[in-house]
Short mmCIF file of C-alpha atoms in Angstrom, two decimals:
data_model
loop_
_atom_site.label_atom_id
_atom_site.label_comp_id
_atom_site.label_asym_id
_atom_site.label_seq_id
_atom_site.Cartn_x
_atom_site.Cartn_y
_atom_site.Cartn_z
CA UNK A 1 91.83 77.87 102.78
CA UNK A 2 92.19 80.22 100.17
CA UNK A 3 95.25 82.72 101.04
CA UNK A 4 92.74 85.91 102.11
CA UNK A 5 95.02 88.97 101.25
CA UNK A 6 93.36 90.90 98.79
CA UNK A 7 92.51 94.71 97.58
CA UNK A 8 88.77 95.60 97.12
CA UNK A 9 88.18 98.58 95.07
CA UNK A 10 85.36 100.37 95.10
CA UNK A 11 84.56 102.83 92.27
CA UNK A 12 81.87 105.19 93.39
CA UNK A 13 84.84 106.25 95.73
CA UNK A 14 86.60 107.36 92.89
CA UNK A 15 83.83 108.96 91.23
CA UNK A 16 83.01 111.29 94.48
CA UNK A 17 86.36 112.04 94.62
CA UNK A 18 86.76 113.49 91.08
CA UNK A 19 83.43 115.22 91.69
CA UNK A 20 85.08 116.88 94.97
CA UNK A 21 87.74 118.26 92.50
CA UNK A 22 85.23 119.39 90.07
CA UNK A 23 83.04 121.07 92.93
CA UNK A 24 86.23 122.56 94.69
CA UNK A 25 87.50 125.06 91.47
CA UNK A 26 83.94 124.48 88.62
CA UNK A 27 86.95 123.72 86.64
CA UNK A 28 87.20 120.92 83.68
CA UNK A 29 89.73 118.06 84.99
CA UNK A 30 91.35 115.92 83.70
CA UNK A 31 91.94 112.41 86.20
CA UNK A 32 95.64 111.63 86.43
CA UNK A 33 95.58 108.09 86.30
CA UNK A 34 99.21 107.09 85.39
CA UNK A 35 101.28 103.80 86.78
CA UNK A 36 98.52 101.36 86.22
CA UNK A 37 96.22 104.21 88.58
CA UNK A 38 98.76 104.50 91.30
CA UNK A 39 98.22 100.56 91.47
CA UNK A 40 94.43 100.53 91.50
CA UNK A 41 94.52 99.63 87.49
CA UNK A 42 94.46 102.05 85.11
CA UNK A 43 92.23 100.88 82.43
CA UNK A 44 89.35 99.90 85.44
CA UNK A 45 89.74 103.56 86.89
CA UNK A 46 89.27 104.97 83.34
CA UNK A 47 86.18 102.84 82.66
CA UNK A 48 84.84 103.86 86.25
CA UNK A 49 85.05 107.69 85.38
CA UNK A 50 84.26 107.11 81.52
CA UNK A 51 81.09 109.05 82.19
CA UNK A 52 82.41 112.07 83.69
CA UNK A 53 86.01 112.84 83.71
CA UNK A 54 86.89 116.01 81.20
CA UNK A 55 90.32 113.70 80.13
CA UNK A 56 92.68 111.62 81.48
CA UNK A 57 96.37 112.40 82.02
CA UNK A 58 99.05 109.44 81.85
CA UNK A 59 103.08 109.18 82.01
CA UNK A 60 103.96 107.92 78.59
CA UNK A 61 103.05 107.25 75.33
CA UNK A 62 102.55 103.66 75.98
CA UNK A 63 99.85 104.32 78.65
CA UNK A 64 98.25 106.30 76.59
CA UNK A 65 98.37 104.02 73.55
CA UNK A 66 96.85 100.74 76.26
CA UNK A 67 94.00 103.08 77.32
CA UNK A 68 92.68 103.77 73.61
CA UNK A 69 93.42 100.20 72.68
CA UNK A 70 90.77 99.76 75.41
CA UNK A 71 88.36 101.53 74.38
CA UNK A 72 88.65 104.91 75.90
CA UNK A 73 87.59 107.61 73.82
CA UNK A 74 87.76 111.00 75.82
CA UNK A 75 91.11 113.49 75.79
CA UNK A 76 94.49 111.65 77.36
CA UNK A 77 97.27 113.98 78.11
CA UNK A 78 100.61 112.56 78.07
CA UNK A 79 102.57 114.40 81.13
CA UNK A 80 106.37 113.34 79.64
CA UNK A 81 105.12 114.02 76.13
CA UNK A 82 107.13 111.96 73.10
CA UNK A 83 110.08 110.28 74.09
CA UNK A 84 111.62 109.76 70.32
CA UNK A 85 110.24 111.11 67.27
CA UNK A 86 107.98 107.68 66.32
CA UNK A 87 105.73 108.86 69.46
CA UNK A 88 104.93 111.90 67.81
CA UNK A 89 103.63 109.74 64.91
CA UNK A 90 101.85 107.84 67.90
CA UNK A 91 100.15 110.61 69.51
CA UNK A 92 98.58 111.90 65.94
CA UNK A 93 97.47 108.43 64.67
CA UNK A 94 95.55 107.49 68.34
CA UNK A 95 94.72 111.24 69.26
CA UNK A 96 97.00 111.81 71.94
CA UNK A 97 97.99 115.42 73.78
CA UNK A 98 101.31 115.91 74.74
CA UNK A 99 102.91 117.74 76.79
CA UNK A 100 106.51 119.88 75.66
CA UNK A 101 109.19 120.66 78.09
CA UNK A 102 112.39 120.53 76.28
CA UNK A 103 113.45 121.80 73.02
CA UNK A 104 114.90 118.39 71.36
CA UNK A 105 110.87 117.38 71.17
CA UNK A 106 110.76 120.04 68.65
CA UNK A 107 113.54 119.09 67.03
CA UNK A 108 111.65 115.42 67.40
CA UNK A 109 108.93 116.39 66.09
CA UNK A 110 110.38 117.99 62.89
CA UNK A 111 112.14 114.68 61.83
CA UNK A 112 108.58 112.72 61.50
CA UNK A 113 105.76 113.59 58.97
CA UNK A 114 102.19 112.66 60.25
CA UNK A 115 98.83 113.33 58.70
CA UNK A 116 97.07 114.76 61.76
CA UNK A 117 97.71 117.63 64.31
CA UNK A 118 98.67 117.04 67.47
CA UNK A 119 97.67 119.15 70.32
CA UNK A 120 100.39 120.33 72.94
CA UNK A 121 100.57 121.64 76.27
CA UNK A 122 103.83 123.19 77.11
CA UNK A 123 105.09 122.88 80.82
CA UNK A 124 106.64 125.54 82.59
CA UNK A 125 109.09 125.23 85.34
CA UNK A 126 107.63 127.29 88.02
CA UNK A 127 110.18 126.30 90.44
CA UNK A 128 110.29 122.88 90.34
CA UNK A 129 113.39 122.52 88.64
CA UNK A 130 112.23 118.94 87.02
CA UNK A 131 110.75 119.09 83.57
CA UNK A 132 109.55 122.43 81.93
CA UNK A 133 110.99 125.05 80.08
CA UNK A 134 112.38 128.33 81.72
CA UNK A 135 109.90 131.77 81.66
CA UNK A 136 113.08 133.35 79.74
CA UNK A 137 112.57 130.27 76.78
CA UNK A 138 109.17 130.28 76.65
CA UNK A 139 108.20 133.02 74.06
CA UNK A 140 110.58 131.14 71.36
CA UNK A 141 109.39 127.81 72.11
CA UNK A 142 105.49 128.97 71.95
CA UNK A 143 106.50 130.68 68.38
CA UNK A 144 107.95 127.09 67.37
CA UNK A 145 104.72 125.73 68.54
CA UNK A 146 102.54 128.10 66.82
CA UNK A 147 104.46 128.19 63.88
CA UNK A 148 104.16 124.81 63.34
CA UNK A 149 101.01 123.62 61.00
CA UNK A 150 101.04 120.36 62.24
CA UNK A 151 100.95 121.23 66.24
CA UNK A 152 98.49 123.23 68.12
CA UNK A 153 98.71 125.00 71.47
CA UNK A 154 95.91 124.09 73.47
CA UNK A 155 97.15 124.84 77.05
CA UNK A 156 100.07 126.43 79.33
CA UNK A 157 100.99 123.86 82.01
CA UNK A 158 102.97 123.76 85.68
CA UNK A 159 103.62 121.73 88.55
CA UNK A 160 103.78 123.10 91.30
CA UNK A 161 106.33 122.09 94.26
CA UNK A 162 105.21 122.90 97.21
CA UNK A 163 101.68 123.00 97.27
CA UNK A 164 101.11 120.35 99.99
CA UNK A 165 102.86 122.11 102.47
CA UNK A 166 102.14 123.93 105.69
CA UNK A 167 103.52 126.53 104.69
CA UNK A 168 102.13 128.37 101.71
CA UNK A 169 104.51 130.87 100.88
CA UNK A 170 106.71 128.74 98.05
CA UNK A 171 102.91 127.75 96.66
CA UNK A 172 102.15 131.65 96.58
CA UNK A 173 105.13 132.74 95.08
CA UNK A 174 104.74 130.98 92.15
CA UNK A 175 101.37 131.34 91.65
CA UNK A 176 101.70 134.48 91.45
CA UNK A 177 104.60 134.51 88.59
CA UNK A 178 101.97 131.95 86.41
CA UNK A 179 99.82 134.13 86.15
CA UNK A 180 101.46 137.30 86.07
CA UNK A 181 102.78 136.60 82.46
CA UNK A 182 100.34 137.15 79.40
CA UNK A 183 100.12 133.41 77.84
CA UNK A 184 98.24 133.17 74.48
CA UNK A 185 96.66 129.97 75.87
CA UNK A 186 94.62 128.93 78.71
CA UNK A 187 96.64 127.63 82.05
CA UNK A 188 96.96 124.37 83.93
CA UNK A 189 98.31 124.71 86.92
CA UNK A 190 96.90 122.51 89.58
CA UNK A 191 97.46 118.97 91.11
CA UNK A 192 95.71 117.39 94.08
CA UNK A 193 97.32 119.81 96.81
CA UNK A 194 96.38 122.99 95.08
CA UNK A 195 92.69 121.75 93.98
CA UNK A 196 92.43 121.06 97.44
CA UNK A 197 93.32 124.85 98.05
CA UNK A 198 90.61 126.05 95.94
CA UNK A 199 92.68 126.17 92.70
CA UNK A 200 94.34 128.77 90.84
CA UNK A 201 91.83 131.58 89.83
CA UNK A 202 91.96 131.82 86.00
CA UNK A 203 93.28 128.47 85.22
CA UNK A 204 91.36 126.47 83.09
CA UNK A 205 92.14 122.64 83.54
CA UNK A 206 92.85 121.20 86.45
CA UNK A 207 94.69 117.36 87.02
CA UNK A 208 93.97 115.83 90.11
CA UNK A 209 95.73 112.67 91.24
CA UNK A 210 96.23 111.24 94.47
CA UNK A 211 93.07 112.75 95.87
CA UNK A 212 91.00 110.55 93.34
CA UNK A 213 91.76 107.81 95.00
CA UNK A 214 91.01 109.09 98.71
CA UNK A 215 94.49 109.90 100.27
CA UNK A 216 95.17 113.72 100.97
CA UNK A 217 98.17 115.17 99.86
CA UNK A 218 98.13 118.24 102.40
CA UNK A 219 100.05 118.73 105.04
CA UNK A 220 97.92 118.37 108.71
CA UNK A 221 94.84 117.61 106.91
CA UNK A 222 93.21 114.25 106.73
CA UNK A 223 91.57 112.57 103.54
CA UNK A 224 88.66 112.68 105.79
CA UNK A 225 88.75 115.68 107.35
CA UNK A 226 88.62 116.87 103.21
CA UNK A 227 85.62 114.92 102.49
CA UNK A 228 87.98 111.90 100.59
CA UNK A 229 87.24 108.48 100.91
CA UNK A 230 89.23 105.87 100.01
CA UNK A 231 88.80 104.09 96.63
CA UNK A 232 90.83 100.39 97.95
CA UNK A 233 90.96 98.88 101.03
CA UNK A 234 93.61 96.05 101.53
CA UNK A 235 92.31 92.82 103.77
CA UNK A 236 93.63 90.05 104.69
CA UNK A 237 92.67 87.31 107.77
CA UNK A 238 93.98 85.61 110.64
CA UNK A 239 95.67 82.18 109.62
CA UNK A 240 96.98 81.74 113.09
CA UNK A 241 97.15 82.86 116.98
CA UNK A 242 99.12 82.11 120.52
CA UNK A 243 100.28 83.89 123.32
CA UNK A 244 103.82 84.51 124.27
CA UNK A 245 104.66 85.20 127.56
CA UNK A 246 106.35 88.65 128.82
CA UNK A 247 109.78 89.02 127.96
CA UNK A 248 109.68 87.13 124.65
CA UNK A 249 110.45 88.21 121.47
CA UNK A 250 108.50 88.02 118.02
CA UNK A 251 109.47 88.06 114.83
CA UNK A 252 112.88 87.88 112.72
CA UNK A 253 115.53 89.94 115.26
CA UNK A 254 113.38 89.40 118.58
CA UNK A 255 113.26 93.39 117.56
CA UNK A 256 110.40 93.36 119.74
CA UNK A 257 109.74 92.16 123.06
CA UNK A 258 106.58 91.59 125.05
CA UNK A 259 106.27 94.04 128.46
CA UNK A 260 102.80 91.74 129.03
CA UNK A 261 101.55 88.38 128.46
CA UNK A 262 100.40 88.94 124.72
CA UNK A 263 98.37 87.47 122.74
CA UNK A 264 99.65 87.14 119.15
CA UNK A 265 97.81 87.17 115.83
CA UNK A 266 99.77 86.14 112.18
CA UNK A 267 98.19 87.80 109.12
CA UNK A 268 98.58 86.79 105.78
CA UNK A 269 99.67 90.08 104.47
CA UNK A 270 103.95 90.95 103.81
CA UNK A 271 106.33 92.85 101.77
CA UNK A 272 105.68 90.32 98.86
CA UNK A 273 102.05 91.60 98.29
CA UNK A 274 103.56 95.20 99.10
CA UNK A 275 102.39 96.23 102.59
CA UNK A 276 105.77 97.96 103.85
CA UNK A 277 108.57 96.14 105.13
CA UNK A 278 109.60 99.41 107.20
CA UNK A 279 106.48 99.63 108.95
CA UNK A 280 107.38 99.81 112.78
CA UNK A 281 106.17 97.66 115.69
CA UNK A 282 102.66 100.43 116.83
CA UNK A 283 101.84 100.59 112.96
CA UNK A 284 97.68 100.58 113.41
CA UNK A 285 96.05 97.31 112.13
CA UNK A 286 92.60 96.54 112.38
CA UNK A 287 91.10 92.62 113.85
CA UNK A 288 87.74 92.36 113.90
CA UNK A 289 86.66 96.16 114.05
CA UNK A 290 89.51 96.46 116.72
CA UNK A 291 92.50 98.62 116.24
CA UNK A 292 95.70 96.86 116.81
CA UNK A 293 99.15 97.37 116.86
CA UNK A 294 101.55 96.01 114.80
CA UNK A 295 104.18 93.94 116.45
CA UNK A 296 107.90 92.46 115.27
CA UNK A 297 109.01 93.30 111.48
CA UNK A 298 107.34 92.50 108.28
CA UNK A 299 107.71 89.18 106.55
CA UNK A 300 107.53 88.90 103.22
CA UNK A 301 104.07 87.03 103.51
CA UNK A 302 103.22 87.41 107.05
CA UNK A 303 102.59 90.02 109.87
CA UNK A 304 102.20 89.45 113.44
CA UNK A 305 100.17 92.06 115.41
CA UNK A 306 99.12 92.20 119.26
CA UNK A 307 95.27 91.27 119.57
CA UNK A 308 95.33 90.81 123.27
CA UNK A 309 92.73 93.80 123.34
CA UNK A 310 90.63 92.21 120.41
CA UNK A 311 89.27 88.78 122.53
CA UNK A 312 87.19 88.15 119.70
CA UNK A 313 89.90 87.75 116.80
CA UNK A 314 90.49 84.20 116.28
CA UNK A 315 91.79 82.35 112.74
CA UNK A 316 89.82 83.86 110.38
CA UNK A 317 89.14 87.40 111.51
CA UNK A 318 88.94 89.59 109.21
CA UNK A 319 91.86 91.73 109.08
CA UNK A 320 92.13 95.50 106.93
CA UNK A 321 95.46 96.75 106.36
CA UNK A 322 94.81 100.21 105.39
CA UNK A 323 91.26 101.59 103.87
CA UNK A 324 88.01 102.30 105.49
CA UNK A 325 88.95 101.83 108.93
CA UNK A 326 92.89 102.06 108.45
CA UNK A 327 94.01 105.76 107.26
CA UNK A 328 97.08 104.96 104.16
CA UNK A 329 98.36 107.93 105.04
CA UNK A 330 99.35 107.22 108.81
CA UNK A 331 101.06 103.69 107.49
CA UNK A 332 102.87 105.14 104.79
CA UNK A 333 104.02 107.66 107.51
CA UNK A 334 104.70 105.57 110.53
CA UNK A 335 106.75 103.77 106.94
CA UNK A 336 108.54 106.78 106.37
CA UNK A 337 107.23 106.89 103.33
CA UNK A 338 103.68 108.59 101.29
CA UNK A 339 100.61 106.99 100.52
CA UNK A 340 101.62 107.13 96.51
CA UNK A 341 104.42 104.74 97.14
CA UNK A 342 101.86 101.62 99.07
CA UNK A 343 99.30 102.25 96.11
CA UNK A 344 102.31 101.72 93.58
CA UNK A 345 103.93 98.84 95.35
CA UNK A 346 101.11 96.66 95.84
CA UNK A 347 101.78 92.98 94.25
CA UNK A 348 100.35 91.16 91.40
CA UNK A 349 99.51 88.69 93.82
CA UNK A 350 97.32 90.18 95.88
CA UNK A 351 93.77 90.14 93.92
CA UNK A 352 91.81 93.24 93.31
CA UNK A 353 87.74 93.07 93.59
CA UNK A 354 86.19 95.37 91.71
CA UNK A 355 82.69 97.18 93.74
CA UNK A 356 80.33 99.26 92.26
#
């Protein structure tokens, strides 16, 4: 038998997604798609929203350079912007925006001769304290910009740090100090958590990320309960069952022990193909349509859950890991971790099936 883990993707997920960003703000967007599309393939999500995504927005050059090797022709925003002064040279020969946050890309820039503008976005640190360039620094570096014959300014750019949580106030605050300075360009300001809010009113681009791919980034609300779905769902199958008796342990540790008479199932799913290896014994599986609760720790190619209340499930049951009827966000948090880091982590041996 064919090992059954695998990661089905389906792409008119994605595309309702983006259209839930577009319909949330009426704002252009472009589709952050960077590490490989937060492990869902970065070239196959770009080819999915060909026909209606505004632009793209990668990492790094290199992304960029992959994604108009393949074929895709529409605006790609590079979020780090040149690393080393051949990128700028890069960026102008395939077309590529970049993004400025630190002085010594200028001073990049200036040590390279290409033939055709580039267009820029510079990043402001709003409060992230990550990349950007301070509000104080940002009049001489937009004169550099400006100055320059070979770069244009096409937009004012921020990330926002805060704007997934509960509380709003940190969001607010800086909201307020984007757009209470007079930039010569138009703004783009929000990610999945403030598109989700409703955007930032005069803003003009917007770059949504995790939401494309159905998990929500706010705090107490579901990707469900804001009309997400999700774009892959990670199955596996049954390869084996038995019961243990009460007061036996399962799994490397005997970390847990059964209260009951239990009826074991072993799924070919583990840290090697990426599903967490922190995931704790009540982590929510489901067995043939029936929710299930992990039991003992992660292998690194098998799980073992408790399918006593699924009579059904026998070796071959389907088995989903985290998707339609599995919400990636309660894993990765039961995991101690976010839904970003399981997209990322999945395995180049688990296969991805592409739906329409």
């Amino acid at each position: 038998m064919t090992r059954p883990a695998r990661a089905l993707l389906k792409w008119s997920n994605l595309r309702h997604n983006y259209r839930i960003a577009r319909q949330r703000t009426r704002h252009e967007a472009y589709a952050v798609i960077k590490a490989d599309g937060y492990g869902h393939g970065m070239t196959a999500c770009a080819d999915a929203l060909a026909g209606e995504a505004d632009g793209f927005a990668v990492a790094c050059v290199d992304e960029a350079v992959r994604l108009r090797d393949a074929g895709i022709r529409q605006p790609i925003l590079v979020l780090e912007g040149a690393m080393e002064p051949a990128e700028w040279q890069l960026a102008s020969r395939y077309h590529l925006q970049l993004a400025i946050h630190h002085p010594q890309q200028l001073r990049d820039r200036a040590a390279v001769v290409f033939d055709e503008a580039v267009a820029v976005w510079l990043k402001i640190n709003s409060g992230m304290n990550r990349l950007g360039v301070r509000f104080s620094d940002a009049p001489e570096m937009i004169a550099r910009i400006r100055n320059d014959q070979g770069l244009i300014l096409r937009h004012v750019m921020s990330h926002f740090s805060s704007s997934d949580e509960a509380d709003t106030a940190c969001y607010e605050a800086q909201k307020t100090r984007m757009l209470g300075q007079a930039w010569p360009v138009p703004l783009s300001l929000s990610n999945s958590a403030s598109v989700l809010r409703g955007g930032v009113e005069g803003e003009r681009v917007l770059r949504p990320g995790i939401m494309l791919y159905g998990s929500s980034p706010l705090e107490g609300v579901t990707a469900r309960e804001a009309g997400l779905r999700p774009v892959m769902t990670l199955q596996s199958a049954l390869i084996s069952t038995h019961s243990v008796p009460a007061g036996e342990s399962v799994g490397y540790g005997g970390s847990w022990t059964a209260a009951r008479e239990t009826r074991v199932g072993v799924v070919a799913i583990g840290y090697g193909d990426g599903y967490p290896r922190h995931a704790p014994a009540g982590t929510p599986v489901n067995v043939a349509g029936v929710r299930c609760p992990l039991i003992g720790r992660v292998s690194m190619d098998m799980i073992t859950v408790d399918i006593t209340d699924a009579p059904e499930a026998c070796i071959g049951s389907p088995v989903e890991l985290w998707g339609e009827l599995v919400d990636i966000d309660e894993v990765a948090a039961l995991a101690g971790t976010i839904s970003y880091e399981l997209y990322c982590r999945l395995t180049p041996r688990v296969p991805r099936t592409n739906l329409q």
